[in-house]
CSV table of C-alpha atoms in Angstrom, one decimal:
chain,number,residue,atom,x,y,z
A,187,MET,CA,41.5,68.1,31.6
A,188,GLN,CA,41.5,64.5,32.7
A,189,LEU,CA,37.7,64.3,32.0
A,190,ARG,CA,38.3,65.7,28.5
A,191,ASN,CA,40.9,63.1,27.8
A,192,ILE,CA,38.6,60.3,28.9
A,193,ILE,CA,35.8,61.5,26.7
A,194,THR,CA,38.1,61.8,23.7
A,195,ALA,CA,39.4,58.3,24.2
A,196,PHE,CA,35.9,56.9,24.4
A,197,VAL,CA,34.8,58.7,21.2
A,198,LEU,CA,37.9,57.4,19.3
A,199,GLY,CA,37.2,53.9,20.5
A,200,ALA,CA,33.6,54.0,19.3
A,201,VAL,CA,34.8,55.2,15.9
A,202,VAL,CA,37.2,52.3,15.6
A,203,PHE,CA,34.6,49.8,16.8
A,204,VAL,CA,32.0,51.1,14.2
A,205,THR,CA,34.5,51.2,11.4
A,206,GLY,CA,35.5,47.6,12.3
A,207,CYS,CA,31.9,46.5,12.2
A,208,LYS,CA,31.4,48.0,8.7
A,209,LYS,CA,34.4,46.1,7.4
A,210,ASN,CA,32.9,42.8,8.8
A,211,ASP,CA,29.5,43.5,7.1
A,212,ASP,CA,31.2,43.2,3.6
A,213,PRO,CA,31.4,39.4,2.9
A,214,LYS,CA,34.5,38.3,1.0
A,215,PRO,CA,34.8,35.0,-0.8
A,216,ASP,CA,37.0,32.4,0.9
A,217,PRO,CA,39.0,30.7,-1.8
A,218,THR,CA,39.4,27.6,0.4
A,219,VAL,CA,35.6,27.1,0.9
A,220,TYR,CA,33.4,26.1,-2.1
A,221,PRO,CA,29.6,26.0,-2.1
A,222,LYS,CA,28.3,22.5,-2.6
A,223,VAL,CA,25.2,20.6,-3.6
A,224,GLU,CA,24.3,18.7,-0.5
A,225,SER,CA,21.2,16.8,-1.7
A,226,THR,CA,19.0,16.5,-4.8
A,227,SER,CA,15.4,15.4,-5.5
A,228,PRO,CA,15.1,12.9,-7.1
A,229,ASP,CA,18.2,11.3,-5.7
A,230,GLY,CA,20.9,10.0,-8.1
A,231,ASP,CA,19.9,6.7,-9.7
A,232,ALA,CA,16.3,7.1,-8.4
A,233,THR,CA,13.6,5.0,-10.3
A,234,ASP,CA,9.9,5.3,-10.8
A,235,VAL,CA,10.2,9.1,-10.7
A,236,ALA,CA,6.9,11.0,-11.4
A,237,ARG,CA,6.8,12.4,-14.9
A,238,ASN,CA,5.9,15.9,-13.7
A,239,LYS,CA,8.6,15.9,-11.0
A,240,VAL,CA,10.1,19.3,-10.1
A,241,ILE,CA,13.9,18.6,-10.0
A,242,THR,CA,15.6,20.3,-7.1
A,243,ALA,CA,19.1,20.8,-5.6
A,244,ASN,CA,19.8,22.0,-2.1
A,245,PHE,CA,23.0,24.0,-1.5
A,246,SER,CA,25.3,24.2,1.5
A,247,ASP,CA,25.3,28.0,1.3
A,248,ALA,CA,23.0,30.8,0.4
A,249,MET,CA,23.5,31.3,-3.4
A,250,ASP,CA,23.4,34.2,-5.8
A,251,ALA,CA,20.0,33.7,-7.4
A,252,SER,CA,21.1,35.4,-10.6
A,253,SER,CA,23.7,32.7,-11.2
A,254,ILE,CA,21.1,30.0,-11.1
A,255,ASN,CA,19.3,29.9,-14.5
A,256,ASN,CA,18.7,27.8,-17.6
A,257,SER,CA,22.3,28.0,-18.5
A,258,SER,CA,23.6,26.7,-15.2
A,259,PHE,CA,20.8,24.3,-14.3
A,260,SER,CA,19.7,21.9,-17.1
A,261,VAL,CA,18.0,18.6,-17.6
A,262,LYS,CA,18.5,16.3,-20.7
A,263,LYS,CA,17.3,13.0,-22.0
A,264,GLY,CA,20.5,11.7,-23.6
A,265,SER,CA,21.8,14.8,-25.5
A,266,THR,CA,18.3,16.4,-25.9
A,267,PRO,CA,17.7,19.4,-23.6
A,268,ILE,CA,14.3,19.4,-21.8
A,269,ALA,CA,12.5,22.7,-21.8
A,270,GLY,CA,11.7,24.0,-18.3
A,271,SER,CA,11.8,27.0,-15.9
A,272,VAL,CA,14.5,27.5,-13.3
A,273,SER,CA,14.0,29.3,-10.0
A,274,TYR,CA,15.8,29.7,-6.6
A,275,SER,CA,14.5,30.1,-3.1
A,276,GLY,CA,16.2,29.8,0.3
A,277,LYS,CA,19.0,27.4,-0.5
A,278,THR,CA,17.1,25.4,-3.1
A,279,ALA,CA,17.3,25.5,-6.9
A,280,MET,CA,14.3,24.2,-8.8
A,281,PHE,CA,13.9,23.0,-12.4
A,282,GLU,CA,10.2,22.6,-13.4
A,283,PRO,CA,9.8,20.8,-16.8
A,284,SER,CA,7.5,22.6,-19.3
A,285,VAL,CA,6.3,19.2,-20.7
A,286,SER,CA,5.7,15.8,-19.1
A,287,LEU,CA,8.8,13.6,-19.0
A,288,GLU,CA,8.5,10.4,-21.0
A,289,GLU,CA,7.8,7.2,-19.1
A,290,ASN,CA,10.6,4.7,-18.4
A,291,GLU,CA,13.3,7.0,-19.6
A,292,GLU,CA,16.6,8.1,-18.0
A,293,TYR,CA,17.2,11.8,-17.5
A,294,THR,CA,20.4,13.7,-16.4
A,295,ALA,CA,20.4,16.9,-14.4
A,296,THR,CA,23.4,19.2,-14.4
A,297,ILE,CA,24.4,22.2,-12.3
A,298,THR,CA,27.5,23.8,-13.6
A,299,ALA,CA,30.4,25.3,-11.6
A,300,ASP,CA,29.2,28.7,-12.9
A,301,VAL,CA,26.8,29.0,-9.9
A,302,LYS,CA,28.1,31.0,-7.0
A,303,ASP,CA,27.2,31.9,-3.5
A,304,ILE,CA,26.4,35.3,-2.1
A,305,THR,CA,30.1,36.0,-1.5
A,306,GLY,CA,30.9,35.4,-5.2
A,307,GLN,CA,32.6,32.0,-4.6
A,308,VAL,CA,31.8,29.4,-7.4
A,309,MET,CA,31.5,25.7,-7.0
A,310,ALA,CA,34.6,23.5,-7.4
A,311,LYS,CA,33.1,21.5,-10.3
A,312,ASP,CA,29.9,20.6,-12.2
A,313,VAL,CA,27.4,18.4,-10.4
A,314,THR,CA,25.4,15.8,-12.4
A,315,TRP,CA,22.9,13.1,-11.4
A,316,SER,CA,20.6,10.8,-13.3
A,317,PHE,CA,17.2,9.3,-12.6
A,318,THR,CA,14.6,7.2,-14.4
A,319,THR,CA,10.9,7.9,-14.7
A,320,GLY,CA,8.1,5.5,-14.0
A,321,ALA,CA,7.0,2.8,-16.4
A,322,ASN,CA,3.3,2.8,-15.3
A,323,ALA,CA,1.9,4.4,-18.4
A,324,LYS,CA,3.0,1.4,-20.6
A,325,GLY,CA,2.2,-1.4,-18.2
A,326,LEU,CA,-0.6,0.1,-16.1
A,327,ALA,CA,-3.3,-2.5,-15.5
A,328,ARG,CA,-7.0,-1.9,-15.2
A,329,ILE,CA,-8.7,-1.9,-11.8
A,330,ASN,CA,-10.5,-5.2,-11.4
A,331,LEU,CA,-14.1,-4.4,-10.5
A,332,LYS,CA,-15.1,-8.1,-10.4
A,333,SER,CA,-18.9,-8.4,-9.8
A,334,SER,CA,-19.4,-4.7,-9.1
A,335,GLU,CA,-18.9,-4.2,-12.9
A,336,ASN,CA,-22.4,-5.7,-13.3
A,337,TYR,CA,-23.9,-2.4,-12.2
A,338,VAL,CA,-23.9,1.1,-13.7
A,339,ILE,CA,-24.8,2.5,-10.3
A,340,LEU,CA,-24.0,0.7,-7.0
A,341,ALA,CA,-24.4,2.3,-3.6
A,342,LYS,CA,-24.6,1.2,0.0
A,343,THR,CA,-27.1,3.7,1.6
A,344,ALA,CA,-29.3,5.4,-1.0
A,345,ILE,CA,-30.0,6.1,-4.7
A,346,ASN,CA,-32.1,9.2,-4.9
A,347,ASN,CA,-33.4,10.5,-8.2
A,348,ILE,CA,-35.3,13.6,-9.3
A,349,PRO,CA,-37.1,12.5,-12.5
A,350,THR,CA,-36.7,12.1,-15.3
A,351,SER,CA,-33.3,10.3,-15.7
A,352,ALA,CA,-32.3,7.9,-18.3
A,353,ILE,CA,-30.1,5.0,-17.0
A,354,THR,CA,-28.7,2.3,-19.2
A,355,GLY,CA,-27.5,-0.7,-17.1
A,356,ASP,CA,-28.5,-2.3,-13.9
A,357,ILE,CA,-28.5,-0.4,-10.6
A,358,ALA,CA,-28.3,-1.8,-7.1
A,359,ILE,CA,-28.2,-0.9,-3.4
A,360,SER,CA,-26.9,-2.9,-0.4
A,361,PRO,CA,-27.1,-3.3,2.6
A,362,ALA,CA,-30.0,-0.7,2.4
A,363,ALA,CA,-33.4,-1.9,1.2
A,364,ALA,CA,-35.4,-1.0,-1.9
A,365,SER,CA,-37.2,1.8,0.0
A,366,TYR,CA,-33.9,3.8,-0.2
A,367,ILE,CA,-34.1,3.9,-4.0
A,368,THR,CA,-36.4,6.9,-4.7
A,369,GLY,CA,-37.7,8.8,-7.7
A,370,PHE,CA,-37.8,5.8,-10.1
A,371,SER,CA,-41.5,4.6,-9.6
A,372,LEU,CA,-40.3,1.0,-9.3
A,373,THR,CA,-42.3,-2.0,-10.5
A,374,ASP,CA,-41.6,-5.1,-8.4
A,375,ALA,CA,-40.7,-8.4,-9.9
A,376,THR,CA,-39.2,-11.6,-8.3
A,377,GLY,CA,-35.7,-10.7,-7.1
A,378,TYR,CA,-35.6,-7.4,-8.9
A,379,ALA,CA,-37.6,-4.3,-9.9
A,380,THR,CA,-38.0,-2.3,-13.1
A,381,SER,CA,-38.5,1.4,-14.0
A,382,ALA,CA,-39.4,3.3,-17.1
A,383,GLN,CA,-36.3,5.4,-16.5
A,384,ILE,CA,-34.0,2.4,-16.5
A,385,THR,CA,-32.9,0.2,-19.4
A,386,GLY,CA,-32.0,-2.6,-17.1
A,387,ARG,CA,-33.0,-3.9,-13.7
A,388,VAL,CA,-33.0,-2.6,-10.1
A,389,TYR,CA,-31.7,-4.7,-7.2
A,390,ALA,CA,-31.8,-4.2,-3.5
A,391,ALA,CA,-30.6,-6.1,-0.4
A,392,ASP,CA,-34.2,-7.0,0.7
A,393,MET,CA,-35.2,-8.6,-2.6
A,394,ALA,CA,-35.7,-12.4,-3.1
A,395,SER,CA,-32.7,-14.7,-3.0
A,396,PRO,CA,-30.1,-14.8,-4.5
A,397,THR,CA,-30.2,-11.0,-4.9
A,398,SER,CA,-29.0,-10.3,-1.3
A,399,ASP,CA,-26.0,-12.6,-1.5
A,400,ASN,CA,-25.1,-11.3,-4.9
A,401,LEU,CA,-25.1,-7.7,-3.7
A,402,THR,CA,-23.1,-8.4,-0.6
A,403,THR,CA,-20.4,-9.8,-2.9
A,404,ALA,CA,-20.7,-6.9,-5.3
A,405,VAL,CA,-20.3,-4.3,-2.6
A,406,SER,CA,-17.3,-6.1,-1.2
A,407,ASP,CA,-15.8,-6.2,-4.7
A,408,MET,CA,-16.5,-2.4,-5.0
A,409,ILE,CA,-14.6,-1.7,-1.8
A,410,THR,CA,-11.7,-4.0,-2.9
A,411,ALA,CA,-11.5,-2.2,-6.3
A,412,TYR,CA,-11.5,1.2,-4.5
A,413,ASN,CA,-8.6,0.0,-2.2
A,414,GLU,CA,-6.7,-1.4,-5.2
A,415,ALA,CA,-7.0,1.9,-7.0
A,416,ALA,CA,-5.9,3.9,-3.9
A,417,GLY,CA,-3.0,1.6,-3.3
A,418,ARG,CA,-1.3,1.7,-6.6
A,419,LYS,CA,2.3,2.8,-6.2
A,420,ALA,CA,4.8,5.1,-8.0
A,421,PRO,CA,2.5,7.7,-9.6
A,422,ASP,CA,3.5,9.1,-13.0
A,423,PHE,CA,2.1,12.5,-12.0
A,424,ILE,CA,1.9,14.1,-8.5
A,425,GLU,CA,-0.3,17.2,-7.7
A,426,LEU,CA,-0.7,18.0,-11.4
A,427,GLY,CA,-1.9,21.6,-11.7
A,428,SER,CA,-2.0,21.9,-7.9
A,429,GLY,CA,-5.4,20.1,-8.2
A,430,ASN,CA,-6.8,22.3,-11.0
A,431,ILE,CA,-6.8,20.1,-14.2
A,432,GLY,CA,-9.2,22.2,-16.3
A,433,GLY,CA,-7.9,22.8,-19.8
A,434,LYS,CA,-5.4,20.0,-19.6
A,435,THR,CA,-4.8,17.0,-21.9
A,436,LEU,CA,-4.2,13.9,-19.7
A,437,VAL,CA,-2.0,11.2,-21.1
A,438,PRO,CA,-2.2,7.6,-19.8
A,439,GLY,CA,-0.8,6.9,-16.4
A,440,LEU,CA,-1.2,7.0,-12.6
A,441,TYR,CA,-2.0,10.4,-11.1
A,442,LYS,CA,-2.1,11.4,-7.5
A,443,TRP,CA,-3.4,14.4,-5.5
A,444,SER,CA,-3.3,14.9,-1.7
A,445,SER,CA,-6.3,17.2,-1.7
A,446,THR,CA,-9.3,18.3,-3.8
A,447,VAL,CA,-9.3,18.2,-7.6
A,448,THR,CA,-11.3,20.8,-9.6
A,449,VAL,CA,-12.2,20.8,-13.3
A,450,PRO,CA,-13.4,24.3,-14.0
A,451,THR,CA,-13.0,24.1,-17.8
A,452,ASN,CA,-13.1,21.4,-20.5
A,453,LEU,CA,-10.7,18.4,-20.2
A,454,VAL,CA,-9.2,16.0,-22.7
A,455,ILE,CA,-8.2,12.4,-21.8
A,456,SER,CA,-6.1,11.1,-24.7
A,457,GLY,CA,-4.6,7.7,-25.5
A,458,SER,CA,-5.2,4.4,-27.2
A,459,ALA,CA,-8.0,2.0,-26.7
A,460,SER,CA,-5.7,-0.2,-24.5
A,461,ASP,CA,-4.3,2.6,-22.3
A,462,VAL,CA,-5.3,3.1,-18.7
A,463,TRP,CA,-5.8,6.1,-16.5
A,464,ILE,CA,-6.0,6.0,-12.7
A,465,PHE,CA,-6.7,9.2,-10.7
A,466,GLN,CA,-6.0,8.9,-7.0
A,467,ILE,CA,-7.7,11.8,-5.2
A,468,ASP,CA,-7.5,12.2,-1.4
A,469,GLY,CA,-10.0,15.0,-1.3
A,470,ASN,CA,-13.1,15.8,-3.3
A,471,LEU,CA,-13.7,15.9,-7.1
A,472,SER,CA,-15.6,18.9,-8.3
A,473,VAL,CA,-16.5,19.4,-12.0
A,474,SER,CA,-18.0,22.8,-12.9
A,475,SER,CA,-21.3,23.2,-14.7
A,476,GLY,CA,-21.1,22.8,-18.5
A,477,VAL,CA,-17.6,21.1,-18.5
A,478,LYS,CA,-17.1,18.4,-21.1
A,479,VAL,CA,-14.6,15.6,-20.7
A,480,THR,CA,-13.6,14.5,-24.2
A,481,LEU,CA,-11.8,11.3,-25.1
A,482,GLY,CA,-9.1,11.4,-27.8
A,483,GLY,CA,-7.0,8.8,-29.7
A,484,GLY,CA,-9.4,5.9,-29.0
A,485,ALA,CA,-9.4,6.3,-25.2
A,486,ARG,CA,-12.2,4.3,-23.6
A,487,PRO,CA,-14.3,5.2,-20.5
A,488,GLU,CA,-14.0,1.7,-19.1
A,489,ASN,CA,-10.2,2.2,-18.8
A,490,ILE,CA,-10.5,5.5,-16.8
A,491,PHE,CA,-10.8,5.2,-13.0
A,492,TRP,CA,-11.5,8.1,-10.6
A,493,GLN,CA,-10.7,7.0,-7.1
A,494,VAL,CA,-12.1,9.7,-4.8
A,495,ALA,CA,-11.8,9.7,-1.0
A,496,GLY,CA,-14.2,12.6,-0.6
A,497,GLU,CA,-17.3,13.7,-2.4
A,498,VAL,CA,-17.8,13.7,-6.1
A,499,ASN,CA,-20.0,16.5,-7.6
A,500,LEU,CA,-20.7,16.8,-11.4
A,501,GLY,CA,-22.2,20.2,-12.1
A,502,THR,CA,-25.2,20.9,-14.3
A,503,THR,CA,-25.0,19.6,-17.9
A,504,VAL,CA,-21.5,18.2,-17.3
A,505,ASP,CA,-20.4,15.5,-19.8
A,506,PHE,CA,-18.2,13.1,-17.8
A,507,LYS,CA,-16.3,9.9,-18.6
A,508,GLY,CA,-15.0,7.0,-16.6
A,509,ILE,CA,-15.5,4.7,-13.6
A,510,ILE,CA,-16.1,6.7,-10.4
A,511,LEU,CA,-15.1,4.9,-7.2
A,512,SER,CA,-16.1,7.1,-4.3
A,513,MET,CA,-15.6,6.4,-0.6
A,514,THR,CA,-18.1,9.1,0.2
A,515,GLY,CA,-21.0,10.2,-2.1
A,516,ILE,CA,-21.6,10.9,-5.8
A,517,THR,CA,-23.9,13.8,-6.8
A,518,LEU,CA,-24.9,14.5,-10.4
A,519,ASP,CA,-26.5,17.9,-10.8
A,520,THR,CA,-29.4,18.7,-13.2
A,521,GLY,CA,-28.7,17.3,-16.7
A,522,ALA,CA,-25.3,15.9,-16.1
A,523,VAL,CA,-24.2,13.0,-18.3
A,524,LEU,CA,-22.0,10.1,-17.3
A,525,LYS,CA,-20.5,7.5,-19.7
A,526,GLY,CA,-19.1,5.1,-17.1
A,527,ARG,CA,-20.2,3.9,-13.7
A,528,ALA,CA,-21.1,5.5,-10.3
A,529,LEU,CA,-19.9,3.2,-7.5
A,530,ALA,CA,-20.3,4.8,-4.1
A,531,GLN,CA,-19.7,3.5,-0.6
A,532,THR,CA,-22.6,5.8,0.6
A,533,ALA,CA,-25.2,7.4,-1.7
A,534,VAL,CA,-25.7,8.3,-5.3
A,535,ILE,CA,-27.9,11.4,-5.9
A,536,LEU,CA,-29.4,12.1,-9.4
A,537,ASP,CA,-31.3,14.9,-11.0
A,538,ALA,CA,-32.6,14.3,-14.5
A,539,ASN,CA,-29.3,12.6,-15.6
A,540,THR,CA,-28.2,10.3,-18.4
A,541,ILE,CA,-25.9,7.5,-17.3
A,542,THR,CA,-24.7,4.8,-19.7
A,543,GLN,CA,-22.5,1.9,-18.8
A,544,PRO,CA,-19.4,1.6,-21.1
């Protein structure tokens, strides 16, 4: 009898414990505790904000994702709403603009008190903050190439060519000697050489004075130009297209990517004759075969600068525009066309290409 009573008491206790646990699993809103926006990106009053910036807000609590939408999270320029998509993950709400924000403009983001946490508790009041985009696009200066601008191709270690290419402009190599320029059937002259494939002259570090000194300065200027392009601050666009910029129309400004950039389909660079584009690429630049880079609105190739830390590869029959400043190498595959300059801190490799200085 005593054992039966003990068992009964144990069972009843277990039921009470389980029942209590079930009640605690059902969260209830606490009317004294409101969810809050603890931080935003960009911060309130931030300046030089990238024009493709994803605007985010971090909450104090896990939120009801269904309450975070285009009605409760908006961005405006003045009274004009900005089109964009709203999403939520973890404790972070994100507003991604559908179009590039305008340069040097103030925008205001708002999260209304309609948002609620997973217990159903709403915020105490609306949260608003403002920020200003960068002004680079209007005031962006060209990269100063100095004496390296005297050459359509400038390299340090080699210029290798599979004939027959058509080059308009002077080419040069330093500190390597003329023997590291191959595939052009050079004809020596005093202080330079010529080639039937080049409308211009060929220079190398071992040619008669003052060629060597001139090339030492030019290579130094090329490196300085590369560092200037890489060091420009406050980009207008960051990680555009996650590195895939095929099919896009690129407006003037400073662009930055932390990894490789690919161009698998045609690209348009559009702006006026005085506008400037600087592309900062920490990885490689790879342009797929057959891709065409088209200039619109009067944009000029001498105002387009591709600063590439890694390798540059222009696929077969690519039609490319701009000044390429590469820390590594530049390779043009068969039939690729470049209107611009190929300035490499190692080698430039050619294969029946057409290169014309702007």
